[in-house]
Structures are given as structure tokens and as C-alpha cells.
Amino acid sequence: MRFGRFSKVFGGSIAAATLVSGCIPGGGRPELPPAAFVASQEQPGEEYIIGPLDQLNIFVWRNPELSAKVQVRPDGRITTPLISDMPAVGKTPAMLADDMKLALGEYIKDPIVSVIVENFSGTFSQQVRIVGATGKPASLPYRANMTLLDAMIAVGGLSEFAAGNKARLIRYDRNTGRQTEFQLRLSSLLKNGDSSANVKLQPGDVIIIPESMF
């Protein structure tokens, strides 16, 4: 009797667990909605934030001696004529131009400053990082309307031993401060051409691709 009662309880627990885990594939991780291979309408992305190692062209109108091409240092600052250690990381080009205009205003009257980003690296929050069993793990500057397929082409696809359908995407929500993991089906996308496995990416996404155990 005890065994029969235990079997019913144990069997019911397994059935319930199967129903719960079966609701969301990939061991409880939700899937992202599919995205088209080409956006139906190209839209601008978020405003670009200057990152370490970005190449900047600082143009001061009618003052060529104050203009300069500089690289943002690893500490996030730049140095130009008359201005030392100006913080640049975390600002948009327009914000940096306003700060430089204010600083140069101590030396020249009503300076007009433009900041042009010539070579992009971006902050980590604006990159898509891909690690694990891929052709060449990399940090990619996010591009507007970027999809999973675009990122995988950039890193050379999957390696020979990749478990592509066990890959996951980690996304941080800056509004809530929460981090969410999503299931990815990279093998279905890259090997079987399943268009429903292509998803839209967001700045800051991290894609982790494990190796197969067999």
C-alpha cells in the first residue's frame, strides 16, 4: 500500500514537472520572438555613446589650431589643445561637444565645436558579445536593426563541436536592473535555415554557445 501510494504521488510530481518544464523549451528559458532577415523599415538605433578607444575628430570652427583627431584613452578621457583630461566615455558626441565648448569658452569667444566619431568601439553596454563554441569569439559594436544572423556571420558561425540549440542570450534591462536569459536555436538557424530562429538583438546582449558533450 505504501509503495502504491508513493508511486502515485511520485508519478504525479513527475507529470506536473514535465508539464511545467514543457511549457518553456530549453530548461525553463523563454524564447525571443522571430525577426525578419531584413528589417521592413530601417530605423535609427539608440544615440551613440562614446566608449574607450573610439577615434574622435574634434573640430573647432575658425580655430584649426584647436581642432584635433584623438583616441579616447582606456581611462575614458581625451586631451586636446588647451584641454587636458576631458571625460569623454559615457557621453554622446553632442554632449562632449557642449562640454568642450564650455571649456574652450575660457580662452576664445563663443567657440563652435563639433565632435565626429570616426572609428567606433563603443561601451560594453553598446556591444554584442559572443563567446564559446564559435569561429571567432568577439565583441561587436551594435548596429541598428541587428539580428542574430548578422552577429553569427560576423564571428564566423558555429565551431565544429558547438551545441547551437543549447545556446543562450543574456539580456540586461537597464530600466528594471534585472538580467534575463533566453534560449537560442543557432543550429536550427545556421544549419537548417529555420527563419523563425532568427531574433532581433539589443545593445549589451551576451550570447553564450556551449560545446556538445558528445
mmCIF file with all atom_site columns, C-alpha atoms in Angstrom:
data_model
loop_
_atom_site.group_PDB
_atom_site.id
_atom_site.type_symbol
_atom_site.label_atom_id
_atom_site.label_alt_id
_atom_site.label_comp_id
_atom_site.label_asym_id
_atom_site.label_entity_id
_atom_site.label_seq_id
_atom_site.pdbx_PDB_ins_code
_atom_site.Cartn_x
_atom_site.Cartn_y
_atom_site.Cartn_z
_atom_site.occupancy
_atom_site.B_iso_or_equiv
_atom_site.pdbx_formal_charge
_atom_site.auth_seq_id
_atom_site.auth_comp_id
_atom_site.auth_asym_id
_atom_site.auth_atom_id
_atom_site.pdbx_PDB_model_num
ATOM 1   C CA . MET A 1 1   ? 0.000  0.000  0.000   1.00 0.00 ? 1   MET A CA 1
ATOM 2   C CA . ARG A 1 2   ? 2.740  2.403  0.933   1.00 0.00 ? 2   ARG A CA 1
ATOM 3   C CA . PHE A 1 3   ? 4.571  1.718  -2.299  1.00 0.00 ? 3   PHE A CA 1
ATOM 4   C CA . GLY A 1 4   ? 1.414  2.209  -4.338  1.00 0.00 ? 4   GLY A CA 1
ATOM 5   C CA . ARG A 1 5   ? 0.638  5.479  -2.585  1.00 0.00 ? 5   ARG A CA 1
ATOM 6   C CA . PHE A 1 6   ? 4.273  6.654  -3.091  1.00 0.00 ? 6   PHE A CA 1
ATOM 7   C CA . SER A 1 7   ? 4.112  5.699  -6.770  1.00 0.00 ? 7   SER A CA 1
ATOM 8   C CA . LYS A 1 8   ? 1.003  7.783  -7.304  1.00 0.00 ? 8   LYS A CA 1
ATOM 9   C CA . VAL A 1 9   ? 2.483  10.797 -5.535  1.00 0.00 ? 9   VAL A CA 1
ATOM 10  C CA . PHE A 1 10  ? 5.870  10.448 -7.247  1.00 0.00 ? 10  PHE A CA 1
ATOM 11  C CA . GLY A 1 11  ? 4.267  9.874  -10.633 1.00 0.00 ? 11  GLY A CA 1
ATOM 12  C CA . GLY A 1 12  ? 2.019  12.880 -10.185 1.00 0.00 ? 12  GLY A CA 1
ATOM 13  C CA . SER A 1 13  ? 5.017  15.050 -9.277  1.00 0.00 ? 13  SER A CA 1
ATOM 14  C CA . ILE A 1 14  ? 6.887  13.959 -12.410 1.00 0.00 ? 14  ILE A CA 1
ATOM 15  C CA . ALA A 1 15  ? 3.853  14.643 -14.590 1.00 0.00 ? 15  ALA A CA 1
ATOM 16  C CA . ALA A 1 16  ? 3.445  18.110 -13.100 1.00 0.00 ? 16  ALA A CA 1
ATOM 17  C CA . ALA A 1 17  ? 7.151  18.863 -13.513 1.00 0.00 ? 17  ALA A CA 1
ATOM 18  C CA . THR A 1 18  ? 7.006  17.663 -17.114 1.00 0.00 ? 18  THR A CA 1
ATOM 19  C CA . LEU A 1 19  ? 4.084  19.971 -17.848 1.00 0.00 ? 19  LEU A CA 1
ATOM 20  C CA . VAL A 1 20  ? 5.843  22.958 -16.279 1.00 0.00 ? 20  VAL A CA 1
ATOM 21  C CA . SER A 1 21  ? 9.194  22.350 -17.961 1.00 0.00 ? 21  SER A CA 1
ATOM 22  C CA . GLY A 1 22  ? 7.481  21.547 -21.237 1.00 0.00 ? 22  GLY A CA 1
ATOM 23  C CA . CYS A 1 23  ? 5.837  24.947 -21.340 1.00 0.00 ? 23  CYS A CA 1
ATOM 24  C CA . ILE A 1 24  ? 9.155  26.691 -21.997 1.00 0.00 ? 24  ILE A CA 1
ATOM 25  C CA . PRO A 1 25  ? 11.812 24.922 -24.088 1.00 0.00 ? 25  PRO A CA 1
ATOM 26  C CA . GLY A 1 26  ? 15.455 24.967 -23.091 1.00 0.00 ? 26  GLY A CA 1
ATOM 27  C CA . GLY A 1 27  ? 15.136 24.090 -19.426 1.00 0.00 ? 27  GLY A CA 1
ATOM 28  C CA . GLY A 1 28  ? 12.917 26.991 -18.416 1.00 0.00 ? 28  GLY A CA 1
ATOM 29  C CA . ARG A 1 29  ? 14.416 29.731 -20.592 1.00 0.00 ? 29  ARG A CA 1
ATOM 30  C CA . PRO A 1 30  ? 11.915 31.688 -22.701 1.00 0.00 ? 30  PRO A CA 1
ATOM 31  C CA . GLU A 1 31  ? 12.401 32.235 -26.428 1.00 0.00 ? 31  GLU A CA 1
ATOM 32  C CA . LEU A 1 32  ? 12.514 35.592 -28.145 1.00 0.00 ? 32  LEU A CA 1
ATOM 33  C CA . PRO A 1 33  ? 10.054 36.303 -30.987 1.00 0.00 ? 33  PRO A CA 1
ATOM 34  C CA . PRO A 1 34  ? 11.416 35.670 -34.504 1.00 0.00 ? 34  PRO A CA 1
ATOM 35  C CA . ALA A 1 35  ? 12.744 38.558 -36.568 1.00 0.00 ? 35  ALA A CA 1
ATOM 36  C CA . ALA A 1 36  ? 12.877 39.096 -40.318 1.00 0.00 ? 36  ALA A CA 1
ATOM 37  C CA . PHE A 1 37  ? 16.223 38.674 -42.034 1.00 0.00 ? 37  PHE A CA 1
ATOM 38  C CA . VAL A 1 38  ? 15.894 42.240 -43.341 1.00 0.00 ? 38  VAL A CA 1
ATOM 39  C CA . ALA A 1 39  ? 14.028 44.916 -41.407 1.00 0.00 ? 39  ALA A CA 1
ATOM 40  C CA . SER A 1 40  ? 10.868 46.063 -43.150 1.00 0.00 ? 40  SER A CA 1
ATOM 41  C CA . GLN A 1 41  ? 11.740 49.622 -42.165 1.00 0.00 ? 41  GLN A CA 1
ATOM 42  C CA . GLU A 1 42  ? 15.203 50.810 -41.243 1.00 0.00 ? 42  GLU A CA 1
ATOM 43  C CA . GLN A 1 43  ? 15.147 52.845 -38.060 1.00 0.00 ? 43  GLN A CA 1
ATOM 44  C CA . PRO A 1 44  ? 17.888 54.634 -36.151 1.00 0.00 ? 44  PRO A CA 1
ATOM 45  C CA . GLY A 1 45  ? 19.200 52.907 -33.057 1.00 0.00 ? 45  GLY A CA 1
ATOM 46  C CA . GLU A 1 46  ? 19.846 54.439 -29.677 1.00 0.00 ? 46  GLU A CA 1
ATOM 47  C CA . GLU A 1 47  ? 22.008 57.564 -29.657 1.00 0.00 ? 47  GLU A CA 1
ATOM 48  C CA . TYR A 1 48  ? 25.667 56.572 -29.784 1.00 0.00 ? 48  TYR A CA 1
ATOM 49  C CA . ILE A 1 49  ? 27.608 56.674 -26.522 1.00 0.00 ? 49  ILE A CA 1
ATOM 50  C CA . ILE A 1 50  ? 31.356 57.276 -26.765 1.00 0.00 ? 50  ILE A CA 1
ATOM 51  C CA . GLY A 1 51  ? 33.490 54.419 -25.484 1.00 0.00 ? 51  GLY A CA 1
ATOM 52  C CA . PRO A 1 52  ? 37.171 53.789 -24.703 1.00 0.00 ? 52  PRO A CA 1
ATOM 53  C CA . LEU A 1 53  ? 39.453 53.601 -27.784 1.00 0.00 ? 53  LEU A CA 1
ATOM 54  C CA . ASP A 1 54  ? 36.954 55.419 -30.020 1.00 0.00 ? 54  ASP A CA 1
ATOM 55  C CA . GLN A 1 55  ? 38.610 57.685 -32.583 1.00 0.00 ? 55  GLN A CA 1
ATOM 56  C CA . LEU A 1 56  ? 37.245 61.234 -32.422 1.00 0.00 ? 56  LEU A CA 1
ATOM 57  C CA . ASN A 1 57  ? 37.606 64.198 -34.729 1.00 0.00 ? 57  ASN A CA 1
ATOM 58  C CA . ILE A 1 58  ? 37.274 67.396 -32.674 1.00 0.00 ? 58  ILE A CA 1
ATOM 59  C CA . PHE A 1 59  ? 36.549 70.360 -34.958 1.00 0.00 ? 59  PHE A CA 1
ATOM 60  C CA . VAL A 1 60  ? 36.605 73.921 -33.635 1.00 0.00 ? 60  VAL A CA 1
ATOM 61  C CA . TRP A 1 61  ? 35.254 76.292 -36.272 1.00 0.00 ? 61  TRP A CA 1
ATOM 62  C CA . ARG A 1 62  ? 37.711 79.012 -37.365 1.00 0.00 ? 62  ARG A CA 1
ATOM 63  C CA . ASN A 1 63  ? 40.290 77.674 -34.904 1.00 0.00 ? 63  ASN A CA 1
ATOM 64  C CA . PRO A 1 64  ? 42.183 74.906 -36.708 1.00 0.00 ? 64  PRO A CA 1
ATOM 65  C CA . GLU A 1 65  ? 44.980 75.046 -34.122 1.00 0.00 ? 65  GLU A CA 1
ATOM 66  C CA . LEU A 1 66  ? 42.445 73.880 -31.514 1.00 0.00 ? 66  LEU A CA 1
ATOM 67  C CA . SER A 1 67  ? 40.990 71.120 -33.672 1.00 0.00 ? 67  SER A CA 1
ATOM 68  C CA . ALA A 1 68  ? 42.410 67.617 -33.274 1.00 0.00 ? 68  ALA A CA 1
ATOM 69  C CA . LYS A 1 69  ? 41.960 63.943 -34.021 1.00 0.00 ? 69  LYS A CA 1
ATOM 70  C CA . VAL A 1 70  ? 42.242 61.973 -30.796 1.00 0.00 ? 70  VAL A CA 1
ATOM 71  C CA . GLN A 1 71  ? 41.655 58.495 -29.455 1.00 0.00 ? 71  GLN A CA 1
ATOM 72  C CA . VAL A 1 72  ? 39.728 58.073 -26.229 1.00 0.00 ? 72  VAL A CA 1
ATOM 73  C CA . ARG A 1 73  ? 42.129 56.674 -23.651 1.00 0.00 ? 73  ARG A CA 1
ATOM 74  C CA . PRO A 1 74  ? 41.371 53.478 -21.717 1.00 0.00 ? 74  PRO A CA 1
ATOM 75  C CA . ASP A 1 75  ? 40.573 55.667 -18.704 1.00 0.00 ? 75  ASP A CA 1
ATOM 76  C CA . GLY A 1 76  ? 37.789 57.325 -20.733 1.00 0.00 ? 76  GLY A CA 1
ATOM 77  C CA . ARG A 1 77  ? 39.394 60.758 -21.161 1.00 0.00 ? 77  ARG A CA 1
ATOM 78  C CA . ILE A 1 78  ? 40.821 62.788 -24.028 1.00 0.00 ? 78  ILE A CA 1
ATOM 79  C CA . THR A 1 79  ? 43.366 65.593 -24.288 1.00 0.00 ? 79  THR A CA 1
ATOM 80  C CA . THR A 1 80  ? 43.211 68.331 -26.920 1.00 0.00 ? 80  THR A CA 1
ATOM 81  C CA . PRO A 1 81  ? 44.922 71.710 -27.274 1.00 0.00 ? 81  PRO A CA 1
ATOM 82  C CA . LEU A 1 82  ? 44.075 73.825 -24.187 1.00 0.00 ? 82  LEU A CA 1
ATOM 83  C CA . ILE A 1 83  ? 42.029 70.993 -22.641 1.00 0.00 ? 83  ILE A CA 1
ATOM 84  C CA . SER A 1 84  ? 43.562 68.229 -20.543 1.00 0.00 ? 84  SER A CA 1
ATOM 85  C CA . ASP A 1 85  ? 41.816 65.082 -19.310 1.00 0.00 ? 85  ASP A CA 1
ATOM 86  C CA . MET A 1 86  ? 38.324 65.845 -20.539 1.00 0.00 ? 86  MET A CA 1
ATOM 87  C CA . PRO A 1 87  ? 35.988 62.912 -19.664 1.00 0.00 ? 87  PRO A CA 1
ATOM 88  C CA . ALA A 1 88  ? 34.510 61.508 -22.876 1.00 0.00 ? 88  ALA A CA 1
ATOM 89  C CA . VAL A 1 89  ? 33.225 57.989 -22.139 1.00 0.00 ? 89  VAL A CA 1
ATOM 90  C CA . GLY A 1 90  ? 29.515 57.768 -21.426 1.00 0.00 ? 90  GLY A CA 1
ATOM 91  C CA . LYS A 1 91  ? 28.681 60.931 -23.368 1.00 0.00 ? 91  LYS A CA 1
ATOM 92  C CA . THR A 1 92  ? 27.057 61.348 -26.744 1.00 0.00 ? 92  THR A CA 1
ATOM 93  C CA . PRO A 1 93  ? 29.087 63.319 -29.328 1.00 0.00 ? 93  PRO A CA 1
ATOM 94  C CA . ALA A 1 94  ? 26.742 66.279 -28.823 1.00 0.00 ? 94  ALA A CA 1
ATOM 95  C CA . MET A 1 95  ? 27.233 66.180 -25.046 1.00 0.00 ? 95  MET A CA 1
ATOM 96  C CA . LEU A 1 96  ? 31.014 66.096 -25.413 1.00 0.00 ? 96  LEU A CA 1
ATOM 97  C CA . ALA A 1 97  ? 30.868 68.988 -27.886 1.00 0.00 ? 97  ALA A CA 1
ATOM 98  C CA . ASP A 1 98  ? 28.893 71.055 -25.363 1.00 0.00 ? 98  ASP A CA 1
ATOM 99  C CA . ASP A 1 99  ? 31.407 70.293 -22.591 1.00 0.00 ? 99  ASP A CA 1
ATOM 100 C CA . MET A 1 100 ? 34.321 71.253 -24.831 1.00 0.00 ? 100 MET A CA 1
ATOM 101 C CA . LYS A 1 101 ? 32.546 74.431 -25.894 1.00 0.00 ? 101 LYS A CA 1
ATOM 102 C CA . LEU A 1 102 ? 32.216 75.375 -22.232 1.00 0.00 ? 102 LEU A CA 1
ATOM 103 C CA . ALA A 1 103 ? 35.874 74.614 -21.502 1.00 0.00 ? 103 ALA A CA 1
ATOM 104 C CA . LEU A 1 104 ? 37.171 76.473 -24.570 1.00 0.00 ? 104 LEU A CA 1
ATOM 105 C CA . GLY A 1 105 ? 34.962 79.456 -23.709 1.00 0.00 ? 105 GLY A CA 1
ATOM 106 C CA . GLU A 1 106 ? 37.567 80.438 -21.128 1.00 0.00 ? 106 GLU A CA 1
ATOM 107 C CA . TYR A 1 107 ? 40.068 81.079 -23.942 1.00 0.00 ? 107 TYR A CA 1
ATOM 108 C CA . ILE A 1 108 ? 38.083 82.084 -27.042 1.00 0.00 ? 108 ILE A CA 1
ATOM 109 C CA . LYS A 1 109 ? 34.767 83.853 -27.532 1.00 0.00 ? 109 LYS A CA 1
ATOM 110 C CA . ASP A 1 110 ? 31.705 81.753 -28.467 1.00 0.00 ? 110 ASP A CA 1
ATOM 111 C CA . PRO A 1 111 ? 33.506 78.663 -29.772 1.00 0.00 ? 111 PRO A CA 1
ATOM 112 C CA . ILE A 1 112 ? 31.612 76.365 -32.133 1.00 0.00 ? 112 ILE A CA 1
ATOM 113 C CA . VAL A 1 113 ? 32.650 72.751 -31.559 1.00 0.00 ? 113 VAL A CA 1
ATOM 114 C CA . SER A 1 114 ? 31.714 69.575 -33.414 1.00 0.00 ? 114 SER A CA 1
ATOM 115 C CA . VAL A 1 115 ? 32.624 66.038 -32.365 1.00 0.00 ? 115 VAL A CA 1
ATOM 116 C CA . ILE A 1 116 ? 32.663 63.335 -35.036 1.00 0.00 ? 116 ILE A CA 1
ATOM 117 C CA . VAL A 1 117 ? 33.216 59.670 -34.179 1.00 0.00 ? 117 VAL A CA 1
ATOM 118 C CA . GLU A 1 118 ? 35.412 58.209 -36.918 1.00 0.00 ? 118 GLU A CA 1
ATOM 119 C CA . ASN A 1 119 ? 36.169 54.743 -35.558 1.00 0.00 ? 119 ASN A CA 1
ATOM 120 C CA . PHE A 1 120 ? 33.691 53.018 -33.266 1.00 0.00 ? 120 PHE A CA 1
ATOM 121 C CA . SER A 1 121 ? 34.377 50.753 -30.325 1.00 0.00 ? 121 SER A CA 1
ATOM 122 C CA . GLY A 1 122 ? 31.573 51.804 -28.002 1.00 0.00 ? 122 GLY A CA 1
ATOM 123 C CA . THR A 1 123 ? 30.956 50.949 -24.384 1.00 0.00 ? 123 THR A CA 1
ATOM 124 C CA . PHE A 1 124 ? 30.192 47.369 -23.305 1.00 0.00 ? 124 PHE A CA 1
ATOM 125 C CA . SER A 1 125 ? 26.549 48.392 -22.955 1.00 0.00 ? 125 SER A CA 1
ATOM 126 C CA . GLN A 1 126 ? 26.518 49.090 -26.719 1.00 0.00 ? 126 GLN A CA 1
ATOM 127 C CA . GLN A 1 127 ? 28.318 45.947 -27.824 1.00 0.00 ? 127 GLN A CA 1
ATOM 128 C CA . VAL A 1 128 ? 27.076 42.454 -28.595 1.00 0.00 ? 128 VAL A CA 1
ATOM 129 C CA . ARG A 1 129 ? 29.478 39.911 -27.078 1.00 0.00 ? 129 ARG A CA 1
ATOM 130 C CA . ILE A 1 130 ? 29.644 36.356 -28.395 1.00 0.00 ? 130 ILE A CA 1
ATOM 131 C CA . VAL A 1 131 ? 31.655 33.718 -26.528 1.00 0.00 ? 131 VAL A CA 1
ATOM 132 C CA . GLY A 1 132 ? 32.025 29.946 -26.528 1.00 0.00 ? 132 GLY A CA 1
ATOM 133 C CA . ALA A 1 133 ? 31.964 27.486 -29.424 1.00 0.00 ? 133 ALA A CA 1
ATOM 134 C CA . THR A 1 134 ? 32.080 29.897 -32.336 1.00 0.00 ? 134 THR A CA 1
ATOM 135 C CA . GLY A 1 135 ? 34.508 30.588 -35.164 1.00 0.00 ? 135 GLY A CA 1
ATOM 136 C CA . LYS A 1 136 ? 35.989 33.668 -33.503 1.00 0.00 ? 136 LYS A CA 1
ATOM 137 C CA . PRO A 1 137 ? 34.536 34.954 -30.219 1.00 0.00 ? 137 PRO A CA 1
ATOM 138 C CA . ALA A 1 138 ? 34.229 38.720 -30.392 1.00 0.00 ? 138 ALA A CA 1
ATOM 139 C CA . SER A 1 139 ? 32.689 41.920 -29.097 1.00 0.00 ? 139 SER A CA 1
ATOM 140 C CA . LEU A 1 140 ? 30.767 43.560 -31.935 1.00 0.00 ? 140 LEU A CA 1
ATOM 141 C CA . PRO A 1 141 ? 29.627 47.187 -31.997 1.00 0.00 ? 141 PRO A CA 1
ATOM 142 C CA . TYR A 1 142 ? 25.830 47.091 -32.082 1.00 0.00 ? 142 TYR A CA 1
ATOM 143 C CA . ARG A 1 143 ? 24.247 48.274 -35.319 1.00 0.00 ? 143 ARG A CA 1
ATOM 144 C CA . ALA A 1 144 ? 20.687 49.478 -35.690 1.00 0.00 ? 144 ALA A CA 1
ATOM 145 C CA . ASN A 1 145 ? 18.290 46.621 -36.592 1.00 0.00 ? 145 ASN A CA 1
ATOM 146 C CA . MET A 1 146 ? 20.977 43.996 -35.884 1.00 0.00 ? 146 MET A CA 1
ATOM 147 C CA . THR A 1 147 ? 19.797 40.363 -35.784 1.00 0.00 ? 147 THR A CA 1
ATOM 148 C CA . LEU A 1 148 ? 21.239 37.097 -34.515 1.00 0.00 ? 148 LEU A CA 1
ATOM 149 C CA . LEU A 1 149 ? 22.133 36.075 -38.064 1.00 0.00 ? 149 LEU A CA 1
ATOM 150 C CA . ASP A 1 150 ? 24.141 39.280 -38.586 1.00 0.00 ? 150 ASP A CA 1
ATOM 151 C CA . ALA A 1 151 ? 26.141 38.638 -35.410 1.00 0.00 ? 151 ALA A CA 1
ATOM 152 C CA . MET A 1 152 ? 26.841 34.991 -36.233 1.00 0.00 ? 152 MET A CA 1
ATOM 153 C CA . ILE A 1 153 ? 28.074 35.873 -39.720 1.00 0.00 ? 153 ILE A CA 1
ATOM 154 C CA . ALA A 1 154 ? 30.460 38.403 -38.160 1.00 0.00 ? 154 ALA A CA 1
ATOM 155 C CA . VAL A 1 155 ? 32.015 35.756 -35.868 1.00 0.00 ? 155 VAL A CA 1
ATOM 156 C CA . GLY A 1 156 ? 32.269 33.014 -38.497 1.00 0.00 ? 156 GLY A CA 1
ATOM 157 C CA . GLY A 1 157 ? 29.318 30.882 -37.391 1.00 0.00 ? 157 GLY A CA 1
ATOM 158 C CA . LEU A 1 158 ? 29.481 27.886 -35.071 1.00 0.00 ? 158 LEU A CA 1
ATOM 159 C CA . SER A 1 159 ? 32.522 25.746 -34.365 1.00 0.00 ? 159 SER A CA 1
ATOM 160 C CA . GLU A 1 160 ? 32.565 22.050 -35.218 1.00 0.00 ? 160 GLU A CA 1
ATOM 161 C CA . PHE A 1 161 ? 31.599 20.945 -31.713 1.00 0.00 ? 161 PHE A CA 1
ATOM 162 C CA . ALA A 1 162 ? 29.041 23.652 -30.894 1.00 0.00 ? 162 ALA A CA 1
ATOM 163 C CA . ALA A 1 163 ? 25.733 22.733 -29.287 1.00 0.00 ? 163 ALA A CA 1
ATOM 164 C CA . GLY A 1 164 ? 23.983 25.531 -31.139 1.00 0.00 ? 164 GLY A CA 1
ATOM 165 C CA . ASN A 1 165 ? 20.457 24.809 -29.947 1.00 0.00 ? 165 ASN A CA 1
ATOM 166 C CA . LYS A 1 166 ? 21.620 24.966 -26.340 1.00 0.00 ? 166 LYS A CA 1
ATOM 167 C CA . ALA A 1 167 ? 22.985 28.478 -26.751 1.00 0.00 ? 167 ALA A CA 1
ATOM 168 C CA . ARG A 1 168 ? 21.542 31.256 -24.625 1.00 0.00 ? 168 ARG A CA 1
ATOM 169 C CA . LEU A 1 169 ? 21.266 35.017 -24.788 1.00 0.00 ? 169 LEU A CA 1
ATOM 170 C CA . ILE A 1 170 ? 21.705 37.103 -21.649 1.00 0.00 ? 170 ILE A CA 1
ATOM 171 C CA . ARG A 1 171 ? 19.998 40.486 -21.696 1.00 0.00 ? 171 ARG A CA 1
ATOM 172 C CA . TYR A 1 172 ? 20.187 43.193 -19.041 1.00 0.00 ? 172 TYR A CA 1
ATOM 173 C CA . ASP A 1 173 ? 17.238 45.525 -18.615 1.00 0.00 ? 173 ASP A CA 1
ATOM 174 C CA . ARG A 1 174 ? 18.565 48.916 -17.541 1.00 0.00 ? 174 ARG A CA 1
ATOM 175 C CA . ASN A 1 175 ? 15.094 50.094 -16.512 1.00 0.00 ? 175 ASN A CA 1
ATOM 176 C CA . THR A 1 176 ? 14.444 47.278 -14.038 1.00 0.00 ? 176 THR A CA 1
ATOM 177 C CA . GLY A 1 177 ? 18.037 46.259 -13.256 1.00 0.00 ? 177 GLY A CA 1
ATOM 178 C CA . ARG A 1 178 ? 17.140 42.636 -13.995 1.00 0.00 ? 178 ARG A CA 1
ATOM 179 C CA . GLN A 1 179 ? 19.020 40.131 -16.149 1.00 0.00 ? 179 GLN A CA 1
ATOM 180 C CA . THR A 1 180 ? 17.101 37.590 -18.245 1.00 0.00 ? 180 THR A CA 1
ATOM 181 C CA . GLU A 1 181 ? 18.299 34.504 -20.122 1.00 0.00 ? 181 GLU A CA 1
ATOM 182 C CA . PHE A 1 182 ? 16.666 33.438 -23.385 1.00 0.00 ? 182 PHE A CA 1
ATOM 183 C CA . GLN A 1 183 ? 17.029 30.214 -25.339 1.00 0.00 ? 183 GLN A CA 1
ATOM 184 C CA . LEU A 1 184 ? 18.607 30.422 -28.817 1.00 0.00 ? 184 LEU A CA 1
ATOM 185 C CA . ARG A 1 185 ? 18.362 27.863 -31.628 1.00 0.00 ? 185 ARG A CA 1
ATOM 186 C CA . LEU A 1 186 ? 21.547 28.578 -33.520 1.00 0.00 ? 186 LEU A CA 1
ATOM 187 C CA . SER A 1 187 ? 21.815 25.153 -35.172 1.00 0.00 ? 187 SER A CA 1
ATOM 188 C CA . SER A 1 188 ? 18.270 25.459 -36.476 1.00 0.00 ? 188 SER A CA 1
ATOM 189 C CA . LEU A 1 189 ? 19.090 28.884 -37.879 1.00 0.00 ? 189 LEU A CA 1
ATOM 190 C CA . LEU A 1 190 ? 22.532 28.275 -39.375 1.00 0.00 ? 190 LEU A CA 1
ATOM 191 C CA . LYS A 1 191 ? 22.362 24.604 -40.361 1.00 0.00 ? 191 LYS A CA 1
ATOM 192 C CA . ASN A 1 192 ? 18.681 24.104 -41.145 1.00 0.00 ? 192 ASN A CA 1
ATOM 193 C CA . GLY A 1 193 ? 17.786 27.588 -42.346 1.00 0.00 ? 193 GLY A CA 1
ATOM 194 C CA . ASP A 1 194 ? 14.935 27.948 -39.868 1.00 0.00 ? 194 ASP A CA 1
ATOM 195 C CA . SER A 1 195 ? 13.989 31.612 -40.198 1.00 0.00 ? 195 SER A CA 1
ATOM 196 C CA . SER A 1 196 ? 11.919 31.504 -37.005 1.00 0.00 ? 196 SER A CA 1
ATOM 197 C CA . ALA A 1 197 ? 15.181 31.043 -35.048 1.00 0.00 ? 197 ALA A CA 1
ATOM 198 C CA . ASN A 1 198 ? 16.456 34.462 -36.116 1.00 0.00 ? 198 ASN A CA 1
ATOM 199 C CA . VAL A 1 199 ? 15.834 37.116 -33.443 1.00 0.00 ? 199 VAL A CA 1
ATOM 200 C CA . LYS A 1 200 ? 16.498 40.826 -33.009 1.00 0.00 ? 200 LYS A CA 1
ATOM 201 C CA . LEU A 1 201 ? 19.428 41.804 -30.829 1.00 0.00 ? 201 LEU A CA 1
ATOM 202 C CA . GLN A 1 202 ? 19.773 44.721 -28.463 1.00 0.00 ? 202 GLN A CA 1
ATOM 203 C CA . PRO A 1 203 ? 22.833 46.689 -27.301 1.00 0.00 ? 203 PRO A CA 1
ATOM 204 C CA . GLY A 1 204 ? 24.574 44.865 -24.457 1.00 0.00 ? 204 GLY A CA 1
ATOM 205 C CA . ASP A 1 205 ? 23.370 41.365 -25.373 1.00 0.00 ? 205 ASP A CA 1
ATOM 206 C CA . VAL A 1 206 ? 25.711 38.489 -24.490 1.00 0.00 ? 206 VAL A CA 1
ATOM 207 C CA . ILE A 1 207 ? 25.480 35.229 -26.479 1.00 0.00 ? 207 ILE A CA 1
ATOM 208 C CA . ILE A 1 208 ? 26.971 32.110 -24.885 1.00 0.00 ? 208 ILE A CA 1
ATOM 209 C CA . ILE A 1 209 ? 27.437 28.989 -27.036 1.00 0.00 ? 209 ILE A CA 1
ATOM 210 C CA . PRO A 1 210 ? 28.307 25.740 -25.219 1.00 0.00 ? 210 PRO A CA 1
ATOM 211 C CA . GLU A 1 211 ? 30.115 22.757 -26.707 1.00 0.00 ? 211 GLU A CA 1
ATOM 212 C CA . SER A 1 212 ? 28.364 19.465 -27.277 1.00 0.00 ? 212 SER A CA 1
ATOM 213 C CA . MET A 1 213 ? 29.096 16.730 -24.720 1.00 0.00 ? 213 MET A CA 1
ATOM 214 C CA . PHE A 1 214 ? 29.255 14.122 -27.500 1.00 0.00 ? 214 PHE A CA 1
#
